[in-house]
Short mmCIF file of C-alpha atoms in Angstrom, two decimals:
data_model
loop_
_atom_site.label_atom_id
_atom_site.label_comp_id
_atom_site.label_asym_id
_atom_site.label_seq_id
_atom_site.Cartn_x
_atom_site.Cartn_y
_atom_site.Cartn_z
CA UNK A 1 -23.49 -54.02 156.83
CA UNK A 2 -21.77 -55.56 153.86
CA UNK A 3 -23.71 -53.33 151.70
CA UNK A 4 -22.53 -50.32 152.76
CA UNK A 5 -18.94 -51.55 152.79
CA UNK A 6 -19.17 -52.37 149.19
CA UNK A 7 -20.38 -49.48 147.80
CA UNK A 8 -17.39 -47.34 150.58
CA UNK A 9 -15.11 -49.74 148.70
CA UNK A 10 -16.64 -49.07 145.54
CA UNK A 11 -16.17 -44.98 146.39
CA UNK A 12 -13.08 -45.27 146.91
CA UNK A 13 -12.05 -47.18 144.02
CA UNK A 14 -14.12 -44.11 142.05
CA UNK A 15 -12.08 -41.60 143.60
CA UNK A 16 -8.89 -43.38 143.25
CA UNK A 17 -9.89 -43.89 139.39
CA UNK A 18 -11.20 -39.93 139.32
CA UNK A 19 -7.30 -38.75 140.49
CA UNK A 20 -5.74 -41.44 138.49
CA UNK A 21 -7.78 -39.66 135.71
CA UNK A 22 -6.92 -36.30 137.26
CA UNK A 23 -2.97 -36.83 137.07
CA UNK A 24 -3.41 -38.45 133.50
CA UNK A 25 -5.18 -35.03 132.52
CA UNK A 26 -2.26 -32.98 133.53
CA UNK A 27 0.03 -35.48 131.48
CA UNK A 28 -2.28 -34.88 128.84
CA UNK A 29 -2.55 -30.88 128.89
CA UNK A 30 1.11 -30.93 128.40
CA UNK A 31 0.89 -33.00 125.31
CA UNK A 32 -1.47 -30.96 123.96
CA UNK A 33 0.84 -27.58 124.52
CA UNK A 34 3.26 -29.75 122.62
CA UNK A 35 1.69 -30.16 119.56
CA UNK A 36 1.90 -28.19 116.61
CA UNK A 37 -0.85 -27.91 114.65
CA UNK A 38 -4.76 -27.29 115.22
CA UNK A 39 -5.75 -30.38 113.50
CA UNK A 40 -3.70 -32.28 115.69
CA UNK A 41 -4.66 -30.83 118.48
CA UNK A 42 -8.26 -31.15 117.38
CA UNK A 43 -7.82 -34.92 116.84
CA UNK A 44 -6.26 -35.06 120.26
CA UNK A 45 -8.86 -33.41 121.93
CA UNK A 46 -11.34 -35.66 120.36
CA UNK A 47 -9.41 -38.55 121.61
CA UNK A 48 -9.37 -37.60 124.86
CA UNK A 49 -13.29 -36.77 125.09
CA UNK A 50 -13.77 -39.75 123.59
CA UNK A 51 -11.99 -41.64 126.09
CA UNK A 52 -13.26 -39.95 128.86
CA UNK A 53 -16.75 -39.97 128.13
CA UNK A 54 -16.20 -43.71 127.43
CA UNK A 55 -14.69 -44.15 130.99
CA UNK A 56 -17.43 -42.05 132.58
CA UNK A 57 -20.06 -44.25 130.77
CA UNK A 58 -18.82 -47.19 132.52
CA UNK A 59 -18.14 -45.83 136.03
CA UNK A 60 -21.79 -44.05 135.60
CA UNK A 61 -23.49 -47.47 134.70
CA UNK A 62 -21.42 -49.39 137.37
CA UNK A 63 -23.06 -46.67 139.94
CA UNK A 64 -26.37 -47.39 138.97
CA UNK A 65 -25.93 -51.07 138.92
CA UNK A 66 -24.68 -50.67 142.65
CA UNK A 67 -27.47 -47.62 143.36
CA UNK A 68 -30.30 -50.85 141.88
CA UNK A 69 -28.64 -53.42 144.31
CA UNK A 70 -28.62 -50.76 147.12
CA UNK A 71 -32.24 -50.16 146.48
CA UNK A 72 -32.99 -53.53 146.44
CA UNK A 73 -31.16 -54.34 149.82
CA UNK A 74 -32.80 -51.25 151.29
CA UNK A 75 -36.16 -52.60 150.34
CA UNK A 76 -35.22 -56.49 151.63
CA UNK A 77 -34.37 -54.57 155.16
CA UNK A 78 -37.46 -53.09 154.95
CA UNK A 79 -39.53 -55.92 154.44
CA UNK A 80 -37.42 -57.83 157.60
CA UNK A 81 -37.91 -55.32 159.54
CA UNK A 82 -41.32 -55.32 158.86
CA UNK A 83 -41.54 -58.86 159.32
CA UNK A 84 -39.58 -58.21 162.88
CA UNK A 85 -42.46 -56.17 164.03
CA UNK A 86 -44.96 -58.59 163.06
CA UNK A 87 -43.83 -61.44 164.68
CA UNK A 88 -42.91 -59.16 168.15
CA UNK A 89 -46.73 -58.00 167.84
CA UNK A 90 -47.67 -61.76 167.38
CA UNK A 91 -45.80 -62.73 170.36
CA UNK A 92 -47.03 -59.59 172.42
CA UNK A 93 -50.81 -60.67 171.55
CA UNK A 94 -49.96 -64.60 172.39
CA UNK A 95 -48.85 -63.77 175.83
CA UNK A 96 -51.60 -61.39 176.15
CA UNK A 97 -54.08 -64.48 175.52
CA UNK A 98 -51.90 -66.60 177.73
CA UNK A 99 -51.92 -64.16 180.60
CA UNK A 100 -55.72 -63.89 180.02
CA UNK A 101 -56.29 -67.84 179.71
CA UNK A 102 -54.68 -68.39 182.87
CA UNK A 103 -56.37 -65.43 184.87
CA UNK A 104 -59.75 -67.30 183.61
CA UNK A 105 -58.74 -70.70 184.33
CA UNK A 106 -57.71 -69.15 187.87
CA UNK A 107 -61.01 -67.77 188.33
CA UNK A 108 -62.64 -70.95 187.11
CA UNK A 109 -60.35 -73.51 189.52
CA UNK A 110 -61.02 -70.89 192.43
CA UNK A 111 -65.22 -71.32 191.76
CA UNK A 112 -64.55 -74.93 191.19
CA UNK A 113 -63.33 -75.32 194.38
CA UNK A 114 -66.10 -72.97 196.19
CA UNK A 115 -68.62 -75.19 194.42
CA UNK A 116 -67.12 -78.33 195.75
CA UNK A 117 -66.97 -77.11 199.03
CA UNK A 118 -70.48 -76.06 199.38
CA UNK A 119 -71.15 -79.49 197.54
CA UNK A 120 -68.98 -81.53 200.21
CA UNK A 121 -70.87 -79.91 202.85
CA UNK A 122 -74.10 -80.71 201.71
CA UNK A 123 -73.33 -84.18 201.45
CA UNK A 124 -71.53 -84.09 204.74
CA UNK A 125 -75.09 -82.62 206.29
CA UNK A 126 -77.43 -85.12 203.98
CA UNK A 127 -74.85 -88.21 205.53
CA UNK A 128 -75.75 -86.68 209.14
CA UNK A 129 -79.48 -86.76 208.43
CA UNK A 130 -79.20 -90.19 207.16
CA UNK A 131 -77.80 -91.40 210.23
CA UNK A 132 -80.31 -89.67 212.41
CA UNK A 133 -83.07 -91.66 210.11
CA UNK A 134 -81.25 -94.92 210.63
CA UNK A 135 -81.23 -94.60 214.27
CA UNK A 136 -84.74 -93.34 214.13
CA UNK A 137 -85.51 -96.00 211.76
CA UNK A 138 -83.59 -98.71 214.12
CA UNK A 139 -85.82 -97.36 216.98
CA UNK A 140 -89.15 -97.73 214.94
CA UNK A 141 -88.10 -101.45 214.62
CA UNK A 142 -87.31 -102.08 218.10
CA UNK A 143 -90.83 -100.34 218.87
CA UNK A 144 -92.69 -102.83 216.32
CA UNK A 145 -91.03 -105.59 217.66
CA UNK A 146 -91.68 -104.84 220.94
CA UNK A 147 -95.42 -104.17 220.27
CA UNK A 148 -95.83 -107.62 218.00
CA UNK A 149 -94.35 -109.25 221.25
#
């Protein structure tokens, strides 16, 4: 993203500097033709080396500083999209608990409820029997009483 437009802007302001440098090298080669003795042309030669490899120092240090900060961002993206993964696995194994949490509490309600129907119909039958004792009972009493008559 804005990386990579930096260092294309940063390119391009190399190669614009490299044929800026190119045309001033012409300028220069015809100075040099012009000149009339070797020890000028010597001096001028060591001028111009000088002043090149001075201006190649600098744009060689400014492409390591950006290479570092590129490495550096590279390694940042890494690490996101590391951490990206991470969490998407972390949310894939939540849901996969979540999704098996509510298939056992499904199970659970559904023998819940099997159990409290068996449970209602026992007391259903036990509420029968007790009425058949009560009336039994009631007729027991009636008996008594009619035999203590």
């Amino acid at each position: 993203g804005d990386s990579a437009d930096k260092h294309a802007r940063e390119l391009q302001k190399l190669k614009d500097e490299h044929a800026n440098f190119a045309v001033a090298h012409a300028q220069h080669a015809r100075q040099v033709q012009d000149l009339k003795t070797i020890g000028q042309r010597l001096a001028y030669v060591e001028q111009v080396l000088t002043e090149s490899a001075e201006r190649h120092a600098q744009e060689v240090q400014l492409l390591k500083e950006s290479n570092t900060k590129h490495a550096k961002d590279v390694v940042a993206l890494k690490a996101e999209k590391a951490a990206q993964a991470s969490v998407a696995e972390r949310l894939q194994h939540l849901e996969k608990l979540l999704g098996d949490s509510a298939d056992a509490h499904r199970n659970e309600l559904q023998a819940l409820k099997v159990e409290q129907a068996k449970h209602a119909d026992a007391v259903a039958k036990q509420a029968k029997d007790l009425q058949g004792r009560d009336a039994h009972h009631a007729a027991m009493k009636e008996r008594m009483a009619y035999l203590e008559k």
